[in-house]
PDB file of C-alpha atoms in Angstrom:
ATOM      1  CA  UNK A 358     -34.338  57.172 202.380  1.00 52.00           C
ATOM      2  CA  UNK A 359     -36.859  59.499 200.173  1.00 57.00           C
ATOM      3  CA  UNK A 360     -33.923  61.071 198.097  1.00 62.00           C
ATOM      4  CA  UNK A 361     -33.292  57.304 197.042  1.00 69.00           C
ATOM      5  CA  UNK A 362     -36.951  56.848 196.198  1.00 67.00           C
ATOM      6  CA  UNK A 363     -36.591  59.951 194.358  1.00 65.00           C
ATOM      7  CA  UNK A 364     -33.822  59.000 192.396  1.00 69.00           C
ATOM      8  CA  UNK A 365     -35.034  55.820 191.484  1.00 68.00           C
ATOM      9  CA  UNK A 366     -37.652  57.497 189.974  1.00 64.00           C
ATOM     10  CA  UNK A 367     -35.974  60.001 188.124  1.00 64.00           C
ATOM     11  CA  UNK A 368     -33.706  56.904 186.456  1.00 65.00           C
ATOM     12  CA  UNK A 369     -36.646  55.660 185.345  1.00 61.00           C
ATOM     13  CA  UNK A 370     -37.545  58.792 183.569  1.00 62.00           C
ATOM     14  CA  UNK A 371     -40.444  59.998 185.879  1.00 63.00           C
ATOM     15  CA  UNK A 372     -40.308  63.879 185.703  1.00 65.00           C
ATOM     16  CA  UNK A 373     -37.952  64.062 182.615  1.00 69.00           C
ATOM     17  CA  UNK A 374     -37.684  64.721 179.658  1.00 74.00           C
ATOM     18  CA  UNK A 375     -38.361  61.936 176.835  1.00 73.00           C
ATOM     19  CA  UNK A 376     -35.270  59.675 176.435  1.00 74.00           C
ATOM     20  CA  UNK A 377     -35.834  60.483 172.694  1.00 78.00           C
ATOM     21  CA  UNK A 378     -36.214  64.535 172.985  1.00 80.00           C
ATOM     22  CA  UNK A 379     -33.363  66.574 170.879  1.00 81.00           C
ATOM     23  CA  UNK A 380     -33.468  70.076 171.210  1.00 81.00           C
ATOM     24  CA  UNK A 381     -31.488  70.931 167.956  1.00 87.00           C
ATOM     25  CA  UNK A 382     -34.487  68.463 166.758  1.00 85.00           C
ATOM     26  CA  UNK A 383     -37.829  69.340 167.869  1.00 81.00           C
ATOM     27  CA  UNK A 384     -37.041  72.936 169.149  1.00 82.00           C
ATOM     28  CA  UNK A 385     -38.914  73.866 172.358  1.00 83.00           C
ATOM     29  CA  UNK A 386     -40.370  71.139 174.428  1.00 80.00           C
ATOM     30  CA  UNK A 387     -43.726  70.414 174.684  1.00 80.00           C
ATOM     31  CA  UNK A 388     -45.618  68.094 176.937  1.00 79.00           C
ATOM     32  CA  UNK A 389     -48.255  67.230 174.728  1.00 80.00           C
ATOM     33  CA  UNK A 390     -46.046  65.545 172.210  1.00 83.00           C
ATOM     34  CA  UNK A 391     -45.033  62.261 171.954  1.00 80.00           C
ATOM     35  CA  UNK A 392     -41.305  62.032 171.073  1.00 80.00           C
ATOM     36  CA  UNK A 393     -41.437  57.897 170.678  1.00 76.00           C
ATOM     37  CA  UNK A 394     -41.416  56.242 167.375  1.00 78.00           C
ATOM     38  CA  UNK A 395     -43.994  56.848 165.405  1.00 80.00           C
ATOM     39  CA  UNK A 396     -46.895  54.600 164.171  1.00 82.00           C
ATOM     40  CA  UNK A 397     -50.125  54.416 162.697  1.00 87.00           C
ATOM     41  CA  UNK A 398     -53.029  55.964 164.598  1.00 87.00           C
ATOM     42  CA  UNK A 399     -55.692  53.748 165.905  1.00 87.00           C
ATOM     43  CA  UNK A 400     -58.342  55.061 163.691  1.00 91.00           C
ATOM     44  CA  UNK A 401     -56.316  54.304 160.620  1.00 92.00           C
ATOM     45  CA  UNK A 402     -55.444  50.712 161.529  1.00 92.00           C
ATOM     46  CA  UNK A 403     -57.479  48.388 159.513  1.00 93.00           C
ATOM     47  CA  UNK A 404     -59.065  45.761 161.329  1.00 94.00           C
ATOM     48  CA  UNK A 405     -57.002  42.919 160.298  1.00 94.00           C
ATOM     49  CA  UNK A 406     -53.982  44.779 161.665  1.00 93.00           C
ATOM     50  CA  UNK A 407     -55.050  45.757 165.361  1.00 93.00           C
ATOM     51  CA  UNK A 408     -53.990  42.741 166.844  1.00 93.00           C
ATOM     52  CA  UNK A 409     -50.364  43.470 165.109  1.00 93.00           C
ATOM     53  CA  UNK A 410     -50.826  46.718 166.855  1.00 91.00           C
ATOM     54  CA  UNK A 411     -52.183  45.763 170.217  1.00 91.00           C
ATOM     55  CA  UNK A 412     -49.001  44.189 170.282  1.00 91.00           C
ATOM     56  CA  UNK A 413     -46.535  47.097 169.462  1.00 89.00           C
ATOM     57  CA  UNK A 414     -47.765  49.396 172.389  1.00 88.00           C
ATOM     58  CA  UNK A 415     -46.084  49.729 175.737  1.00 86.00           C
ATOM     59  CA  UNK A 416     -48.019  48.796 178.827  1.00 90.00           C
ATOM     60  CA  UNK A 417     -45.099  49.511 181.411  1.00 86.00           C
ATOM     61  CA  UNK A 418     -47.054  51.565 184.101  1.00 86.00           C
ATOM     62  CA  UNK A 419     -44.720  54.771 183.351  1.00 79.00           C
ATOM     63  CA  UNK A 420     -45.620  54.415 180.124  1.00 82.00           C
ATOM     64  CA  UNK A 421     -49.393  54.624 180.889  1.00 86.00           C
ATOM     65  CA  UNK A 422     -48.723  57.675 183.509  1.00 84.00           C
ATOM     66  CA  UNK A 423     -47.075  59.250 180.366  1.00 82.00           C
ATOM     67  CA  UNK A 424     -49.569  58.526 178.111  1.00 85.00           C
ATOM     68  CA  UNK A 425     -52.022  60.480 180.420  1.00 90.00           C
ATOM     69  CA  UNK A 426     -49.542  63.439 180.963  1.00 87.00           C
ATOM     70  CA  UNK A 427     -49.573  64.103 177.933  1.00 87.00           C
ATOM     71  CA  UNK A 428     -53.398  63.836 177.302  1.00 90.00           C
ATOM     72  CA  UNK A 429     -53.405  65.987 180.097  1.00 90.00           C
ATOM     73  CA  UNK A 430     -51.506  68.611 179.089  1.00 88.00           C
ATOM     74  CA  UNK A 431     -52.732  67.993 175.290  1.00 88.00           C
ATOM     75  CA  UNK A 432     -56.548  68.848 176.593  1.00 87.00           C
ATOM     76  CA  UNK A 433     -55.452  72.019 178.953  1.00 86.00           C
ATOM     77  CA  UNK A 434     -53.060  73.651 176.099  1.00 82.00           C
ATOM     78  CA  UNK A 435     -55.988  73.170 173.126  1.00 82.00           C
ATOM     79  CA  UNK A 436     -59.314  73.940 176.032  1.00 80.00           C
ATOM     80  CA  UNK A 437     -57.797  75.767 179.434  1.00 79.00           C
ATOM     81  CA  UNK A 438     -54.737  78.051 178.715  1.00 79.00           C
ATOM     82  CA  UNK A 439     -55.081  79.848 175.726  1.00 76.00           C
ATOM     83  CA  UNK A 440     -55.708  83.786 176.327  1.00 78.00           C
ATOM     84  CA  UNK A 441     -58.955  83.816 174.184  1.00 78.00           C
ATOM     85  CA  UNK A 442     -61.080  80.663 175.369  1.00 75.00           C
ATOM     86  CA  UNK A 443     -64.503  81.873 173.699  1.00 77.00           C
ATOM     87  CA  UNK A 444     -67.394  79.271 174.036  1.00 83.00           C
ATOM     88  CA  UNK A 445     -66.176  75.743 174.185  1.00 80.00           C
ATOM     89  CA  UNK A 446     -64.823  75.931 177.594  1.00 79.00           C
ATOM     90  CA  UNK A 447     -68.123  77.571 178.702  1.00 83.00           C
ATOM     91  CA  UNK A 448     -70.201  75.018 176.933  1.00 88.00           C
ATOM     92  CA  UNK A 449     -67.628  71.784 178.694  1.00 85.00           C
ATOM     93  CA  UNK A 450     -68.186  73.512 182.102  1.00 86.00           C
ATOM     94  CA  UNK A 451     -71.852  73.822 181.831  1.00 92.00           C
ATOM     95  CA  UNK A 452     -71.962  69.998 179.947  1.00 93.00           C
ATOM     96  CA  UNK A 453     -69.579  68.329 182.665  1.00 92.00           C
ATOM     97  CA  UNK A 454     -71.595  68.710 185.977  1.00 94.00           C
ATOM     98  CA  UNK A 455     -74.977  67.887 184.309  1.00 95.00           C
ATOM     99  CA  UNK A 456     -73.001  64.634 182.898  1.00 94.00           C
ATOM    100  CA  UNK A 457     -72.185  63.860 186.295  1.00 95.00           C
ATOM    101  CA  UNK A 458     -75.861  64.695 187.470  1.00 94.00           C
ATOM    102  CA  UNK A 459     -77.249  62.204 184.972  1.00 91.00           C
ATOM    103  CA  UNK A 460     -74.581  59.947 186.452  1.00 92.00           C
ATOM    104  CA  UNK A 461     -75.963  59.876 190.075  1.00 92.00           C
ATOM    105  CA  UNK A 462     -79.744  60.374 189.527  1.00 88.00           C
ATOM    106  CA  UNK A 463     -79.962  57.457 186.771  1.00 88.00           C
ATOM    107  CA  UNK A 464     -81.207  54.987 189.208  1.00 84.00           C
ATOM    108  CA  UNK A 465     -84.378  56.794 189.936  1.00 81.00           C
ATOM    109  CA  UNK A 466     -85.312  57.807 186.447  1.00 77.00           C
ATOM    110  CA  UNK A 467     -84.355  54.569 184.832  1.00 76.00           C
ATOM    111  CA  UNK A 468     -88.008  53.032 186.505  1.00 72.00           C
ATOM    112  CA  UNK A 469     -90.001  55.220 185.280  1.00 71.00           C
ATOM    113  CA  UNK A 470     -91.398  53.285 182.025  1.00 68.00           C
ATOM    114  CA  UNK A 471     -92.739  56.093 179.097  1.00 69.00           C
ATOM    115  CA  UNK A 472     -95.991  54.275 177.558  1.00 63.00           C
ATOM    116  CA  UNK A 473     -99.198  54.942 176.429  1.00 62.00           C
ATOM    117  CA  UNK A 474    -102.337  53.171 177.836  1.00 63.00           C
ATOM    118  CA  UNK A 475    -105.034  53.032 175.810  1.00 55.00           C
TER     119      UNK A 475
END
């Protein structure tokens, strides 16, 4: 019963490779790339056009899970893996659990009102 789950999933391209990925093409695969058509980037659509392009994506749920794959892997090949990781890393560790502080404490520091009496 799981194997057919599995390969259910596998026909529908979970844990594959892109339907559109050619090796002789794009040379080594990489998870961070989008081998779909190409279009225009979202911050180069004008305004009068982003309905047009609403439109054109795909909002199948594997497309989605994709979509975050590869923003996954896209943010640990540029931040996580590479040998020399210098400052940034350091400064997104140090920046992500004080976000998170802010987060949880904002209820008791949003009372307190900063005025002047006089």
């Amino acid at each position: 019963q799981t194997m057919g789950i599995l390969d259910a999933l596998f026909k529908q391209g979970v844990g594959g490779y892109h339907r559109n990925y050619d090796p002789r093409v794009h040379g080594f695969y990489s998870p961070d790339r989008n081998y779909g058509c190409t279009d225009t980037r979202l911050l180069e659509t004008k305004v009068k056009d982003l309905p047009a392009w609403l439109g054109r994506r795909n909002y199948n749920p594997i497309a989605i899970c994709q979509a975050i794959g590869r923003a996954y892997w896209r943010y640990n090949l540029r931040w996580i893996s590479p040998k020399n990781i210098g400052a940034p890393l350091l400064a997104q560790a140090c920046f992500f659990p004080m976000f998170i502080w802010y987060v949880v404490k904002y209820d008791e520091h949003a009372a307190e009102a900063h005025s002047k009496y006089h």
